[in-house]
Structure formats: C-alpha cells, structure tokens
Amino acid sequence: MAEEMSPEQARDALEHTDRLSRRVRARAYTMRLYLVVCAAGNSVALLVIGLVEPIVLKNVLALATTILPFAAITLWYRRLPVLARTPPPPRWGAYPYAWGTWLLWCAAAGFGTLTGLDGRPEYWIPAALVVAAPLTFAALKEPRP
C-alpha cells in the first residue's frame, strides 16, 4: 500500500498539478497558430507569384515562402515541452471546408498568371487576402481550451 499523504503534501501536489494544467492550456493554441501561419505563408507566396518578374527569382521565392512557414511551425511545435502521449481523435469541424475553399481560391487566383495579370498589384493583393480568408476564419473558429 502507498503511504498516506499529509495535508501539506496533498496541497502541494494539487498546486503543482494546477500549475502544469495552466502551462499546458497556455500552450494549447497550436492549431490556431498553424492555420494562421499557413494562411500568411500562402498569401505571401501568392503575392510573390503574381508580383515578382524574373521567373527564376519568382520560383525560388515562391518555394521559400511556401516551405519556410511550414518548417518553422513544425520546429516550433516540436520544441513544446508538453505533448500528448495519445492525441485525441481529430475534430474535423470546419477544416475540410476551409482547406477546400482555400484550394478553390488558390486555383482561381492562379488563373491570373494565365490571363496576363502578372505584376498588377490591384489583382494580386486582393487575391492574396481572399486566399488567406478561409484558413484565418478556421483559426478564429478553433476553440481555445
């Protein structure tokens, strides 16, 4: 049998548990941050695709602005001190709709390169904002624990 705890030990254990719980909850904004970083990175990549002229520079910058945000958020997530041993099953909610809408808007915005709208900020800036909207709304809809 385990030894009984004194009231002071029990109080200390509860305070320690409360501190850990607050710490985990304070760090529990990873999906919101992931969606916002994805929205921002994809919008910047779309602006690069539409506004940068030399094709080689356009491709290098578009690739960098697409990959770097995902790499940064993945490295940030891996350094978190607390991870779930068994993550909860995914709550799909608005995610399929957000990613589907994002994909449609990206495809629609991509037609600007085919129609000769390269280098025209009056097209590419609103297109970048529209492309970021579905993922941003999904991030805002994500419940905070």
PDB file of C-alpha atoms in Angstrom:
ATOM      1  CA  MET A   1       0.000   0.000   0.000  1.00  0.00           C
ATOM      2  CA  ALA A   2       1.060   3.517  -0.621  1.00  0.00           C
ATOM      3  CA  GLU A   3       1.742   5.847   2.231  1.00  0.00           C
ATOM      4  CA  GLU A   4      -0.873   8.395   3.090  1.00  0.00           C
ATOM      5  CA  MET A   5      -0.115  11.978   2.222  1.00  0.00           C
ATOM      6  CA  SER A   6      -0.137  14.755   4.712  1.00  0.00           C
ATOM      7  CA  PRO A   7      -2.472  17.665   4.013  1.00  0.00           C
ATOM      8  CA  GLU A   8       0.542  19.825   3.088  1.00  0.00           C
ATOM      9  CA  GLN A   9       1.814  17.244   0.584  1.00  0.00           C
ATOM     10  CA  ALA A  10      -1.645  16.926  -0.937  1.00  0.00           C
ATOM     11  CA  ARG A  11      -1.953  20.713  -1.217  1.00  0.00           C
ATOM     12  CA  ASP A  12       1.492  20.941  -2.840  1.00  0.00           C
ATOM     13  CA  ALA A  13       0.618  18.171  -5.282  1.00  0.00           C
ATOM     14  CA  LEU A  14      -2.637  19.914  -6.234  1.00  0.00           C
ATOM     15  CA  GLU A  15      -0.863  23.253  -6.694  1.00  0.00           C
ATOM     16  CA  HIS A  16       1.762  21.564  -8.860  1.00  0.00           C
ATOM     17  CA  THR A  17      -0.967  19.928 -10.952  1.00  0.00           C
ATOM     18  CA  ASP A  18      -2.739  23.272 -11.287  1.00  0.00           C
ATOM     19  CA  ARG A  19       0.487  24.958 -12.476  1.00  0.00           C
ATOM     20  CA  LEU A  20       1.059  22.197 -15.048  1.00  0.00           C
ATOM     21  CA  SER A  21      -2.533  22.459 -16.246  1.00  0.00           C
ATOM     22  CA  ARG A  22      -2.233  26.230 -16.727  1.00  0.00           C
ATOM     23  CA  ARG A  23       1.040  25.732 -18.596  1.00  0.00           C
ATOM     24  CA  VAL A  24      -0.465  23.163 -20.956  1.00  0.00           C
ATOM     25  CA  ARG A  25      -3.526  25.332 -21.580  1.00  0.00           C
ATOM     26  CA  ALA A  26      -1.352  28.358 -22.264  1.00  0.00           C
ATOM     27  CA  ARG A  27       0.471  26.367 -24.956  1.00  0.00           C
ATOM     28  CA  ALA A  28      -2.689  24.859 -26.445  1.00  0.00           C
ATOM     29  CA  TYR A  29      -3.019  27.265 -29.336  1.00  0.00           C
ATOM     30  CA  THR A  30      -1.017  25.236 -31.826  1.00  0.00           C
ATOM     31  CA  MET A  31      -3.815  24.639 -34.354  1.00  0.00           C
ATOM     32  CA  ARG A  32      -4.743  28.310 -34.386  1.00  0.00           C
ATOM     33  CA  LEU A  33      -1.144  29.276 -34.926  1.00  0.00           C
ATOM     34  CA  TYR A  34      -0.675  26.584 -37.588  1.00  0.00           C
ATOM     35  CA  LEU A  35      -3.659  27.825 -39.591  1.00  0.00           C
ATOM     36  CA  VAL A  36      -2.641  31.481 -39.334  1.00  0.00           C
ATOM     37  CA  VAL A  37       0.940  30.701 -40.385  1.00  0.00           C
ATOM     38  CA  CYS A  38      -0.361  28.649 -43.325  1.00  0.00           C
ATOM     39  CA  ALA A  39      -2.674  31.481 -44.381  1.00  0.00           C
ATOM     40  CA  ALA A  40       0.084  34.086 -44.148  1.00  0.00           C
ATOM     41  CA  GLY A  41       2.686  31.935 -45.885  1.00  0.00           C
ATOM     42  CA  ASN A  42       0.385  31.042 -48.750  1.00  0.00           C
ATOM     43  CA  SER A  43      -0.680  34.654 -49.200  1.00  0.00           C
ATOM     44  CA  VAL A  44       2.922  35.822 -49.375  1.00  0.00           C
ATOM     45  CA  ALA A  45       3.692  33.019 -51.842  1.00  0.00           C
ATOM     46  CA  LEU A  46       0.755  34.128 -53.998  1.00  0.00           C
ATOM     47  CA  LEU A  47       1.980  37.722 -53.919  1.00  0.00           C
ATOM     48  CA  VAL A  48       5.441  36.551 -54.955  1.00  0.00           C
ATOM     49  CA  ILE A  49       3.989  34.509 -57.806  1.00  0.00           C
ATOM     50  CA  GLY A  50       1.983  37.459 -59.065  1.00  0.00           C
ATOM     51  CA  LEU A  51       4.301  40.385 -58.491  1.00  0.00           C
ATOM     52  CA  VAL A  52       7.885  39.163 -58.941  1.00  0.00           C
ATOM     53  CA  GLU A  53       9.029  39.309 -62.534  1.00  0.00           C
ATOM     54  CA  PRO A  54      12.146  37.219 -63.232  1.00  0.00           C
ATOM     55  CA  ILE A  55      10.867  33.650 -63.481  1.00  0.00           C
ATOM     56  CA  VAL A  56      13.807  32.075 -61.632  1.00  0.00           C
ATOM     57  CA  LEU A  57      13.546  34.526 -58.736  1.00  0.00           C
ATOM     58  CA  LYS A  58       9.766  34.067 -58.704  1.00  0.00           C
ATOM     59  CA  ASN A  59      10.071  30.287 -58.405  1.00  0.00           C
ATOM     60  CA  VAL A  60      12.779  30.397 -55.727  1.00  0.00           C
ATOM     61  CA  LEU A  61      10.910  32.935 -53.608  1.00  0.00           C
ATOM     62  CA  ALA A  62       7.553  31.187 -54.034  1.00  0.00           C
ATOM     63  CA  LEU A  63       9.079  27.888 -52.956  1.00  0.00           C
ATOM     64  CA  ALA A  64      10.797  29.523 -49.969  1.00  0.00           C
ATOM     65  CA  THR A  65       7.663  31.363 -48.836  1.00  0.00           C
ATOM     66  CA  THR A  66       5.678  28.155 -49.093  1.00  0.00           C
ATOM     67  CA  ILE A  67       8.115  25.822 -47.326  1.00  0.00           C
ATOM     68  CA  LEU A  68       9.653  28.073 -44.652  1.00  0.00           C
ATOM     69  CA  PRO A  69       6.425  28.780 -42.707  1.00  0.00           C
ATOM     70  CA  PHE A  70       5.597  25.067 -42.551  1.00  0.00           C
ATOM     71  CA  ALA A  71       9.137  24.234 -41.432  1.00  0.00           C
ATOM     72  CA  ALA A  72       9.109  26.984 -38.811  1.00  0.00           C
ATOM     73  CA  ILE A  73       5.764  25.934 -37.331  1.00  0.00           C
ATOM     74  CA  THR A  74       6.834  22.284 -37.284  1.00  0.00           C
ATOM     75  CA  LEU A  75      10.095  23.084 -35.496  1.00  0.00           C
ATOM     76  CA  TRP A  76       8.245  25.328 -33.045  1.00  0.00           C
ATOM     77  CA  TYR A  77       5.714  22.589 -32.328  1.00  0.00           C
ATOM     78  CA  ARG A  78       8.435  20.008 -31.730  1.00  0.00           C
ATOM     79  CA  ARG A  79      10.108  22.161 -29.071  1.00  0.00           C
ATOM     80  CA  LEU A  80       6.989  22.422 -26.930  1.00  0.00           C
ATOM     81  CA  PRO A  81       7.677  20.928 -23.501  1.00  0.00           C
ATOM     82  CA  VAL A  82       4.405  19.033 -23.224  1.00  0.00           C
ATOM     83  CA  LEU A  83       2.968  16.723 -25.863  1.00  0.00           C
ATOM     84  CA  ALA A  84       0.050  14.355 -25.588  1.00  0.00           C
ATOM     85  CA  ARG A  85       1.018  10.689 -25.466  1.00  0.00           C
ATOM     86  CA  THR A  86      -2.086   9.725 -27.338  1.00  0.00           C
ATOM     87  CA  PRO A  87      -3.507  12.697 -29.190  1.00  0.00           C
ATOM     88  CA  PRO A  88      -7.273  12.978 -29.234  1.00  0.00           C
ATOM     89  CA  PRO A  89      -9.075  11.949 -32.400  1.00  0.00           C
ATOM     90  CA  PRO A  90      -9.354  14.824 -34.876  1.00  0.00           C
ATOM     91  CA  ARG A  91     -12.392  17.064 -34.748  1.00  0.00           C
ATOM     92  CA  TRP A  92     -12.913  17.806 -38.390  1.00  0.00           C
ATOM     93  CA  GLY A  93     -15.390  20.646 -37.930  1.00  0.00           C
ATOM     94  CA  ALA A  94     -14.696  23.388 -40.444  1.00  0.00           C
ATOM     95  CA  TYR A  95     -11.285  22.134 -41.589  1.00  0.00           C
ATOM     96  CA  PRO A  96     -12.348  20.306 -44.764  1.00  0.00           C
ATOM     97  CA  TYR A  97     -14.431  23.311 -45.804  1.00  0.00           C
ATOM     98  CA  ALA A  98     -11.639  25.759 -45.012  1.00  0.00           C
ATOM     99  CA  TRP A  99      -8.978  23.787 -46.887  1.00  0.00           C
ATOM    100  CA  GLY A 100     -11.359  23.082 -49.778  1.00  0.00           C
ATOM    101  CA  THR A 101     -12.284  26.750 -50.088  1.00  0.00           C
ATOM    102  CA  TRP A 102      -8.625  27.696 -49.809  1.00  0.00           C
ATOM    103  CA  LEU A 103      -7.773  25.296 -52.648  1.00  0.00           C
ATOM    104  CA  LEU A 104     -10.537  26.703 -54.858  1.00  0.00           C
ATOM    105  CA  TRP A 105      -9.456  30.289 -54.217  1.00  0.00           C
ATOM    106  CA  CYS A 106      -5.813  29.395 -54.921  1.00  0.00           C
ATOM    107  CA  ALA A 107      -6.808  27.805 -58.219  1.00  0.00           C
ATOM    108  CA  ALA A 108      -8.956  30.811 -59.124  1.00  0.00           C
ATOM    109  CA  ALA A 109      -6.174  33.242 -58.218  1.00  0.00           C
ATOM    110  CA  GLY A 110      -3.697  31.187 -60.242  1.00  0.00           C
ATOM    111  CA  PHE A 111      -5.626  31.968 -63.403  1.00  0.00           C
ATOM    112  CA  GLY A 112      -4.241  35.484 -63.076  1.00  0.00           C
ATOM    113  CA  THR A 113      -0.901  34.188 -64.307  1.00  0.00           C
ATOM    114  CA  LEU A 114      -2.565  32.729 -67.388  1.00  0.00           C
ATOM    115  CA  THR A 115      -4.518  35.862 -68.257  1.00  0.00           C
ATOM    116  CA  GLY A 116      -1.575  38.266 -68.227  1.00  0.00           C
ATOM    117  CA  LEU A 117      -2.156  39.866 -64.840  1.00  0.00           C
ATOM    118  CA  ASP A 118       1.443  39.388 -63.718  1.00  0.00           C
ATOM    119  CA  GLY A 119       2.818  42.427 -61.934  1.00  0.00           C
ATOM    120  CA  ARG A 120      -0.564  44.043 -61.279  1.00  0.00           C
ATOM    121  CA  PRO A 121      -0.987  44.625 -57.532  1.00  0.00           C
ATOM    122  CA  GLU A 122      -4.649  45.630 -57.915  1.00  0.00           C
ATOM    123  CA  TYR A 123      -5.339  41.964 -58.707  1.00  0.00           C
ATOM    124  CA  TRP A 124      -2.790  40.120 -56.572  1.00  0.00           C
ATOM    125  CA  ILE A 125      -3.222  41.917 -53.240  1.00  0.00           C
ATOM    126  CA  PRO A 126      -6.996  41.250 -53.018  1.00  0.00           C
ATOM    127  CA  ALA A 127      -6.390  37.712 -54.298  1.00  0.00           C
ATOM    128  CA  ALA A 128      -3.869  37.102 -51.506  1.00  0.00           C
ATOM    129  CA  LEU A 129      -6.334  38.392 -48.907  1.00  0.00           C
ATOM    130  CA  VAL A 130      -9.139  36.219 -50.290  1.00  0.00           C
ATOM    131  CA  VAL A 131      -6.872  33.154 -50.290  1.00  0.00           C
ATOM    132  CA  ALA A 132      -5.951  33.769 -46.631  1.00  0.00           C
ATOM    133  CA  ALA A 133      -9.570  34.218 -45.513  1.00  0.00           C
ATOM    134  CA  PRO A 134     -10.717  30.548 -45.212  1.00  0.00           C
ATOM    135  CA  LEU A 135      -7.761  29.460 -43.087  1.00  0.00           C
ATOM    136  CA  THR A 136      -7.946  32.618 -40.981  1.00  0.00           C
ATOM    137  CA  PHE A 137     -11.643  32.035 -40.291  1.00  0.00           C
ATOM    138  CA  ALA A 138     -10.904  28.404 -39.398  1.00  0.00           C
ATOM    139  CA  ALA A 139      -8.220  29.624 -36.969  1.00  0.00           C
ATOM    140  CA  LEU A 140     -10.674  32.036 -35.362  1.00  0.00           C
ATOM    141  CA  LYS A 141     -13.257  29.258 -35.104  1.00  0.00           C
ATOM    142  CA  GLU A 142     -10.798  26.917 -33.354  1.00  0.00           C
ATOM    143  CA  PRO A 143     -11.869  26.623 -29.709  1.00  0.00           C
ATOM    144  CA  ARG A 144      -9.436  27.752 -27.055  1.00  0.00           C
ATOM    145  CA  PRO A 145      -9.141  25.287 -24.167  1.00  0.00           C
TER     146      PRO A 145
END
